[in-house]
Short mmCIF file of C-alpha atoms in Angstrom, two decimals:
data_model
loop_
_atom_site.label_atom_id
_atom_site.label_comp_id
_atom_site.label_asym_id
_atom_site.label_seq_id
_atom_site.Cartn_x
_atom_site.Cartn_y
_atom_site.Cartn_z
CA MET A 1 -138.99 120.72 89.23
CA ASP A 2 -137.50 116.95 88.92
CA SER A 3 -139.39 116.13 85.52
CA LEU A 4 -137.19 118.99 84.19
CA SER A 5 -133.45 118.47 86.02
CA GLY A 6 -133.75 114.73 85.89
CA HIS A 7 -134.27 113.78 89.81
CA ARG A 8 -136.94 111.48 90.85
CA PRO A 9 -140.10 113.12 91.51
CA ALA A 10 -140.22 115.07 94.59
CA ASP A 11 -143.00 115.44 97.11
CA ALA A 12 -144.07 118.13 99.12
CA ARG A 13 -141.42 117.63 102.28
CA ARG A 14 -138.37 117.33 99.54
CA LEU A 15 -139.26 120.13 97.76
CA ASN A 16 -139.11 122.14 100.76
CA ARG A 17 -135.88 120.95 102.45
CA ALA A 18 -134.40 121.96 98.83
CA LYS A 19 -135.87 125.18 98.91
CA ALA A 20 -134.84 126.20 102.91
CA LEU A 21 -131.18 125.00 101.86
CA GLU A 22 -131.31 127.31 98.21
CA LEU A 23 -132.80 130.30 100.46
CA LEU A 24 -130.31 129.95 103.32
CA ARG A 25 -127.48 129.09 101.15
CA VAL A 26 -127.96 132.76 99.55
CA THR A 27 -128.18 134.37 103.16
CA PRO A 28 -128.74 133.10 106.67
CA ARG A 29 -132.33 133.72 107.69
CA GLY A 30 -134.63 133.34 111.42
CA ARG A 31 -137.01 131.02 111.28
CA ALA A 32 -139.53 133.21 110.81
CA GLU A 33 -138.48 134.99 107.84
CA LEU A 34 -137.73 131.45 106.01
CA ALA A 35 -141.15 130.32 107.02
CA ARG A 36 -143.00 133.30 104.81
CA ALA A 37 -140.36 132.60 102.33
CA LEU A 38 -141.28 128.93 101.84
CA GLY A 39 -144.83 129.57 103.30
CA LEU A 40 -144.62 126.96 105.79
CA SER A 41 -146.80 127.33 109.35
CA LYS A 42 -144.44 127.14 112.32
CA PRO A 43 -145.05 123.53 113.13
CA ALA A 44 -144.05 122.87 109.98
CA LEU A 45 -141.21 124.69 109.67
CA GLY A 46 -139.72 123.40 112.60
CA ASP A 47 -139.69 119.68 111.89
CA LEU A 48 -138.13 120.52 108.71
CA VAL A 49 -135.23 122.83 110.62
CA GLY A 50 -135.17 120.31 113.37
CA ASP A 51 -134.18 117.37 111.59
CA LEU A 52 -131.94 119.93 108.85
CA ILE A 53 -129.88 120.49 112.39
CA GLU A 54 -130.01 117.36 114.03
CA GLN A 55 -128.26 116.01 111.00
CA GLU A 56 -126.07 119.09 111.34
CA LEU A 57 -126.25 120.33 107.77
CA LEU A 58 -127.77 123.38 109.62
CA LEU A 59 -126.50 125.74 112.68
CA GLU A 60 -128.56 128.12 114.53
CA THR A 61 -126.15 130.71 116.27
CA ALA A 62 -127.99 131.72 120.02
CA PRO A 63 -130.21 134.76 119.85
CA THR A 64 -128.92 138.16 120.51
CA PRO A 65 -130.69 139.88 123.54
CA ILE A 66 -131.66 143.41 122.04
CA GLN A 67 -133.31 146.32 123.77
CA ARG A 68 -136.84 144.59 123.20
CA GLY A 69 -136.94 140.75 123.22
CA ARG A 70 -134.66 138.93 121.15
CA HIS A 71 -133.28 139.59 118.01
CA PRO A 72 -134.23 136.14 116.10
CA ALA A 73 -131.37 133.51 115.70
CA PRO A 74 -130.27 133.71 112.14
CA LEU A 75 -130.25 129.80 110.45
CA ARG A 76 -127.07 128.88 108.09
CA ILE A 77 -126.14 126.14 106.35
CA ASN A 78 -122.99 123.98 108.06
CA PRO A 79 -120.08 124.95 105.60
CA GLU A 80 -117.94 121.97 107.12
CA ARG A 81 -120.34 119.11 106.83
CA PHE A 82 -119.84 117.48 103.54
CA CYS A 83 -118.02 117.77 100.55
CA VAL A 84 -119.11 117.43 96.78
CA VAL A 85 -116.81 116.55 94.10
CA GLY A 86 -117.20 118.08 90.52
CA ILE A 87 -115.97 116.71 87.13
CA ASP A 88 -115.28 118.99 83.92
CA LEU A 89 -114.60 116.41 81.32
CA SER A 90 -113.11 118.24 78.71
CA VAL A 91 -111.26 117.10 75.85
CA ASP A 92 -107.41 118.51 76.65
CA ASP A 93 -107.83 117.99 80.24
CA TYR A 94 -109.55 116.90 82.99
CA GLU A 95 -110.55 119.37 86.13
CA LEU A 96 -111.59 118.16 89.45
CA GLY A 97 -112.65 120.27 92.51
CA LEU A 98 -113.78 119.60 95.80
CA TYR A 99 -116.65 121.60 97.03
CA ASN A 100 -118.59 122.53 100.23
CA PRO A 101 -122.12 122.85 100.97
CA LEU A 102 -122.19 126.11 99.72
CA GLY A 103 -120.73 125.36 96.44
CA GLU A 104 -117.34 126.89 97.37
CA PRO A 105 -114.27 125.24 95.84
CA LEU A 106 -112.07 123.64 98.30
CA HIS A 107 -109.69 121.89 96.22
CA ILE A 108 -108.97 121.89 92.27
CA LEU A 109 -106.51 119.81 90.21
CA ARG A 110 -105.97 119.36 86.76
CA THR A 111 -104.80 116.27 84.90
CA PRO A 112 -103.90 115.44 80.97
CA SER A 113 -107.17 113.61 79.18
CA GLY A 114 -105.30 111.25 77.54
CA ILE A 115 -107.43 111.88 74.35
CA GLY A 116 -106.51 109.68 71.60
CA LYS A 117 -104.59 106.57 74.14
CA GLY A 118 -108.00 105.01 74.01
CA ALA A 119 -110.87 104.14 76.45
CA GLU A 120 -108.92 102.68 78.70
CA VAL A 121 -106.30 105.28 79.26
CA ALA A 122 -108.81 108.05 79.02
CA TYR A 123 -110.53 106.50 82.10
CA ARG A 124 -107.80 105.21 84.27
CA GLN A 125 -106.63 109.37 83.76
CA LEU A 126 -109.71 110.07 85.64
CA LEU A 127 -109.94 107.60 88.15
CA GLU A 128 -106.30 108.55 89.37
CA ALA A 129 -106.98 111.90 89.74
CA ALA A 130 -110.33 110.97 91.48
CA HIS A 131 -108.18 109.07 93.90
CA GLN A 132 -105.59 111.52 94.59
CA LEU A 133 -108.51 114.18 94.99
CA LEU A 134 -110.19 111.88 97.42
CA GLN A 135 -107.49 111.49 99.81
CA GLN A 136 -106.77 115.51 99.86
CA ALA A 137 -110.80 116.02 101.06
CA PRO A 138 -110.54 118.31 105.12
CA ILE A 139 -114.02 116.59 105.24
CA PRO A 140 -116.15 113.46 103.84
CA VAL A 141 -116.86 113.08 100.06
CA VAL A 142 -120.66 112.02 99.79
CA ALA A 143 -121.35 112.20 95.97
CA VAL A 144 -119.63 112.96 92.38
CA GLY A 145 -120.96 115.03 89.75
CA VAL A 146 -119.52 114.82 86.24
CA ALA A 147 -120.10 116.94 83.58
CA SER A 148 -119.24 115.60 79.92
CA PRO A 149 -119.93 116.79 76.15
CA GLY A 150 -123.07 115.19 74.57
CA PRO A 151 -124.72 113.43 73.86
CA ILE A 152 -125.77 111.53 77.32
CA ASP A 153 -127.80 108.82 78.33
CA PHE A 154 -129.00 109.77 81.62
CA GLU A 155 -130.93 106.53 81.99
CA GLN A 156 -128.28 104.45 81.59
CA GLY A 157 -125.33 107.09 83.06
CA LYS A 158 -123.30 106.54 79.78
CA ILE A 159 -121.64 108.90 77.49
CA LEU A 160 -122.78 108.35 73.95
CA THR A 161 -120.64 109.34 70.81
CA PRO A 162 -118.98 113.17 71.57
CA PRO A 163 -117.53 114.13 68.37
CA HIS A 164 -114.46 115.67 69.57
CA PHE A 165 -113.60 112.80 72.42
CA PRO A 166 -113.74 109.55 70.96
CA ASP A 167 -112.13 108.33 73.71
CA LEU A 168 -115.34 108.19 75.82
CA HIS A 169 -117.68 106.65 73.44
CA ASN A 170 -120.40 104.73 74.63
CA MET A 171 -118.84 104.32 78.34
CA PRO A 172 -120.84 103.59 81.21
CA LEU A 173 -119.57 105.81 83.00
CA VAL A 174 -121.80 106.63 86.16
CA ASN A 175 -121.56 102.92 86.65
CA ARG A 176 -118.01 102.15 86.13
CA LEU A 177 -117.20 105.37 88.93
CA GLN A 178 -119.51 104.27 91.31
CA ASN A 179 -118.10 101.07 91.52
CA ASP A 180 -114.71 102.32 91.68
CA LEU A 181 -115.11 105.37 94.29
CA GLY A 182 -117.90 103.24 96.19
CA LEU A 183 -119.59 107.50 95.82
CA PRO A 184 -123.58 108.01 94.29
CA VAL A 185 -122.30 109.79 90.85
CA TYR A 186 -124.42 111.99 88.88
CA LEU A 187 -123.93 112.83 85.20
CA GLU A 188 -124.80 115.99 82.83
CA HIS A 189 -124.14 117.20 79.94
CA ASP A 190 -121.60 120.33 80.27
CA SER A 191 -123.51 122.93 78.72
CA ALA A 192 -126.97 121.89 81.28
CA ALA A 193 -124.20 121.90 84.00
CA ALA A 194 -122.67 125.56 83.85
CA ALA A 195 -126.48 126.80 83.50
CA ARG A 196 -127.20 124.76 86.97
CA ARG A 197 -124.66 126.92 88.39
CA PHE A 198 -125.15 130.09 86.83
CA VAL A 199 -129.12 129.48 88.24
CA ARG A 200 -127.71 130.54 91.49
CA SER A 201 -126.40 134.14 90.55
CA THR A 202 -129.55 135.56 88.62
CA ALA A 203 -133.10 135.86 89.87
CA ALA A 204 -133.87 135.05 86.13
CA ALA A 205 -136.00 132.54 85.85
CA ASN A 206 -135.96 131.63 81.70
CA PHE A 207 -132.66 131.95 80.01
CA VAL A 208 -130.16 130.50 77.82
CA TYR A 209 -126.43 129.93 78.55
CA ILE A 210 -124.41 129.17 75.75
CA LEU A 211 -121.27 127.69 76.42
CA LEU A 212 -118.28 128.32 74.26
CA HIS A 213 -115.89 126.00 73.61
CA ARG A 214 -114.20 123.94 70.86
CA GLY A 215 -117.94 122.93 70.91
CA ILE A 216 -120.91 124.95 71.59
CA GLY A 217 -123.53 124.04 73.90
CA ALA A 218 -126.92 125.33 75.34
CA GLY A 219 -128.23 125.23 78.76
CA ILE A 220 -131.77 126.01 78.03
CA VAL A 221 -133.47 127.00 81.89
CA ILE A 222 -137.01 126.85 81.89
CA GLY A 223 -138.29 127.99 85.29
CA ARG A 224 -135.27 128.01 86.93
CA GLN A 225 -135.13 124.05 85.80
CA VAL A 226 -132.37 122.79 82.97
CA TYR A 227 -134.58 121.54 80.23
CA ARG A 228 -132.87 117.90 79.32
CA GLY A 229 -135.57 117.27 76.38
CA GLN A 230 -137.62 113.69 75.54
CA HIS A 231 -134.00 111.97 75.15
CA GLY A 232 -131.91 114.33 77.12
CA PHE A 233 -130.46 115.42 73.86
CA ALA A 234 -131.41 119.49 74.38
CA GLY A 235 -128.70 122.22 73.98
CA GLU A 236 -126.52 120.40 71.26
CA LEU A 237 -126.29 123.72 69.56
CA GLY A 238 -123.08 123.61 67.98
CA HIS A 239 -124.46 121.23 65.71
CA VAL A 240 -127.58 123.13 64.22
CA SER A 241 -126.78 123.00 60.46
CA PHE A 242 -126.58 126.38 59.17
CA ASP A 243 -125.24 124.94 55.64
CA SER A 244 -126.75 122.04 53.69
CA GLU A 245 -123.22 122.32 51.64
CA GLY A 246 -120.84 123.58 54.17
CA GLU A 247 -118.14 122.20 55.59
CA PRO A 248 -117.78 118.81 57.13
CA CYS A 249 -118.27 118.22 60.72
CA ALA A 250 -117.09 115.46 63.40
CA CYS A 251 -120.64 114.89 64.47
CA GLY A 252 -121.70 113.71 60.40
CA ASN A 253 -123.52 116.52 58.89
CA ARG A 254 -122.46 119.68 57.56
CA GLY A 255 -122.04 123.36 58.38
CA CYS A 256 -122.84 122.95 62.01
CA LEU A 257 -122.22 126.16 64.14
CA GLU A 258 -119.57 124.93 65.89
CA ASN A 259 -117.63 124.50 62.38
CA VAL A 260 -117.68 128.44 62.19
CA ALA A 261 -117.89 130.03 65.62
CA GLY A 262 -116.23 127.19 67.99
CA THR A 263 -113.07 128.99 69.03
CA THR A 264 -110.60 125.87 66.89
CA ALA A 265 -113.22 127.58 64.23
CA ILE A 266 -111.82 130.59 64.80
CA GLU A 267 -108.18 129.72 64.84
CA LEU A 268 -108.13 127.98 61.38
CA ARG A 269 -109.92 130.56 60.06
CA TYR A 270 -107.03 132.96 60.89
CA ALA A 271 -104.76 130.49 59.97
CA ARG A 272 -106.78 130.20 56.06
CA LEU A 273 -106.27 134.26 56.46
CA CYS A 274 -102.61 134.51 57.19
CA LYS A 275 -101.39 131.09 56.10
CA ALA A 276 -99.99 131.57 60.07
CA PRO A 277 -101.36 129.76 62.91
CA LEU A 278 -101.56 131.54 66.27
CA PRO A 279 -103.17 130.27 69.39
CA LEU A 280 -106.78 131.98 70.08
CA SER A 281 -105.27 134.15 72.87
CA ALA A 282 -102.81 135.51 70.66
CA ILE A 283 -105.68 136.66 67.78
CA ALA A 284 -107.80 137.92 70.12
CA GLU A 285 -104.87 140.22 71.09
CA LEU A 286 -104.21 141.16 67.39
CA ALA A 287 -107.73 142.14 67.31
CA ARG A 288 -108.19 143.98 70.02
CA ALA A 289 -105.09 146.02 68.41
CA GLY A 290 -106.65 146.59 65.60
CA ASP A 291 -105.66 144.06 62.88
CA PRO A 292 -108.35 143.57 60.48
CA LEU A 293 -108.09 139.76 59.73
CA ALA A 294 -107.87 138.89 63.68
CA LEU A 295 -111.35 140.91 64.05
CA LEU A 296 -112.66 139.37 60.95
CA SER A 297 -112.13 135.93 62.33
CA PHE A 298 -114.01 137.13 65.24
CA GLU A 299 -116.93 138.82 63.64
CA GLN A 300 -117.54 136.03 61.21
CA ALA A 301 -117.82 133.70 64.46
CA GLY A 302 -119.68 136.52 66.25
CA ARG A 303 -122.18 136.59 63.13
CA ALA A 304 -122.71 133.16 63.07
CA LEU A 305 -123.39 133.36 66.86
CA GLY A 306 -125.91 135.84 65.94
CA TRP A 307 -128.29 133.83 63.98
CA ALA A 308 -128.22 131.07 66.07
CA ALA A 309 -129.09 133.74 69.17
CA VAL A 310 -132.06 134.90 66.45
CA ASN A 311 -133.40 131.16 66.78
CA LEU A 312 -133.05 130.62 69.75
CA VAL A 313 -134.77 134.06 70.94
CA ASN A 314 -137.73 133.26 68.55
CA LEU A 315 -138.22 130.24 69.58
CA PHE A 316 -137.76 130.06 73.30
CA ASP A 317 -138.29 134.28 74.38
CA PRO A 318 -135.74 134.42 77.14
CA GLU A 319 -135.08 136.68 79.46
CA LEU A 320 -131.25 136.78 78.87
CA LEU A 321 -128.79 135.38 77.05
CA VAL A 322 -125.36 134.26 79.05
CA LEU A 323 -121.97 133.66 77.28
CA GLY A 324 -120.18 131.16 79.05
CA GLY A 325 -116.76 129.15 79.21
CA PRO A 326 -113.23 129.61 77.75
CA GLY A 327 -114.62 131.25 74.20
CA ALA A 328 -116.61 133.82 76.64
CA THR A 329 -112.64 135.96 77.55
CA TYR A 330 -113.48 136.98 73.76
CA ALA A 331 -116.83 137.77 74.31
CA ASP A 332 -115.62 141.95 73.48
CA LEU A 333 -114.74 140.61 69.90
CA LEU A 334 -117.90 138.65 69.60
CA ILE A 335 -120.89 140.55 71.10
CA PRO A 336 -120.77 143.43 68.35
CA SER A 337 -121.77 140.92 65.27
CA LEU A 338 -124.03 138.64 67.61
CA ARG A 339 -125.84 142.11 68.63
CA HIS A 340 -126.67 143.45 65.46
CA HIS A 341 -128.13 140.34 64.31
CA LEU A 342 -130.10 140.27 66.92
CA ASN A 343 -131.49 143.73 66.68
CA THR A 344 -132.18 143.12 63.10
CA ARG A 345 -133.26 139.95 62.95
CA ALA A 346 -135.07 138.25 65.95
CA TYR A 347 -138.64 139.58 65.31
CA PRO A 348 -137.39 143.35 64.99
CA TYR A 349 -140.96 144.85 65.13
CA LEU A 350 -141.34 143.49 68.48
CA GLY A 351 -137.73 144.63 69.74
CA TRP A 352 -136.69 141.65 71.01
CA GLY A 353 -133.53 141.73 69.78
CA GLU A 354 -132.73 145.59 71.15
CA HIS A 355 -133.80 144.72 74.47
CA LEU A 356 -132.52 141.00 75.05
CA GLN A 357 -129.85 141.43 77.78
CA ILE A 358 -127.09 139.57 77.09
CA LEU A 359 -124.43 138.82 79.97
CA VAL A 360 -120.92 137.20 80.31
CA ASP A 361 -120.37 134.82 82.91
CA PRO A 362 -117.13 136.03 84.88
CA LEU A 363 -116.64 132.55 85.77
CA THR A 364 -113.34 131.32 83.04
CA ASN A 365 -114.34 127.57 83.68
CA PRO A 366 -118.20 127.45 85.13
CA ILE A 367 -118.23 123.20 84.11
CA GLY A 368 -116.89 122.07 86.85
CA PRO A 369 -118.53 123.71 90.11
CA GLY A 370 -121.42 123.35 87.62
CA ALA A 371 -120.95 119.48 88.00
CA ALA A 372 -120.73 120.11 91.67
CA GLU A 373 -124.45 121.69 91.18
CA CYS A 374 -125.48 118.27 90.11
CA ALA A 375 -124.12 116.49 93.52
CA LEU A 376 -125.28 119.65 95.90
CA GLU A 377 -128.71 119.30 94.19
CA ALA A 378 -129.02 115.58 94.99
CA ILE A 379 -127.94 116.14 98.73
CA TYR A 380 -130.56 119.27 99.29
CA LEU A 381 -133.57 116.87 98.03
CA GLY A 382 -132.52 114.44 100.13
CA ASP A 383 -131.40 111.74 98.00
CA ILE A 384 -128.10 110.91 99.54
CA PRO A 385 -127.37 110.28 102.62
CA LEU A 386 -125.54 112.24 105.07
CA PRO A 387 -122.80 110.49 106.82
CA GLN A 388 -123.41 110.54 111.02
CA ALA A 389 -123.21 113.52 112.14
CA GLU A 390 -119.81 114.54 114.45
CA GLY A 391 -122.23 115.28 117.52
CA ARG A 392 -124.45 112.24 117.26
CA ARG A 393 -121.17 109.93 117.24
CA GLN A 394 -120.43 111.68 120.74
CA LYS A 395 -123.79 111.14 122.28
CA THR A 396 -123.87 107.14 121.21
#
């Protein structure tokens, strides 16, 4: 689990704690049911649950009398025990949100990123927004999760060289935010963060989450854990080259996928075809009305995504592909050509392309909630101490 996700190695107790909270996050359960789900004896579960109740992280309602005996008292997560901050560092603006222990949003704030104005302006915009959000928190804030375009150095907590966001290049973001906010900070790649959040809404163990925006990333999930790769650079799907003689990319390569299938690439393609630049939403409206050049702009992007999907399927054999992020709003215009290439190119004699499920994440922006998941995972594992519970303060 932790070798994939990036947290420190987990012992059995920490894993059981995290699994118990994950199960109770989905639905409240009685002790016997929870013990069976975790494979624990009643005494072992009693110790685990007792600690969580003492911390006021779990609540247990009184047993309900029934005709024979008592109805089991359900355990549930206390949604008012603490909250975390989830931050999406998008190029155009930052989205910051407060999320409760169930991952539910309490408050969302957006602010311009300050792109093009230098590293200190970009950081100051973020810090001021974070302080503003913390002042609005109705319950204690205990951790911060940040999702950023990659590549990222996870060991040093540093953003390296995201092609579209030069203001953040080589910024030691984790250290700076921890010092300025006084809270533990967890950094994650934006596509991996989106995939983390989607894990909570699917039973699939192995899938690829394709984050569609100006850039394109892939959150690779293996055994329900995000795979980062040896150096943390896994998932840079947008910089897979399809044409060595293609257009130069901001990353320094040529013919990269995002130059063909990213949201900005679709806008540029339509502008070249029509000599009339339009925002992506307007191009999509024309395409849905049957405009041939608008349809062609999306079809070519879908075709490139199809080629990428063929390679992903042949390499990883996932249970499903998920399209998410702002570009997934136009999935209906991309999927037909994407599906065509899967059907004809992904080992056709095995039928992978025809049977592979393609889902669209209904959440318009999954990155901020995904960043919050990184902080919540650390709390579930017990890596972050919670502030003293209200009940225990009153006793002392």
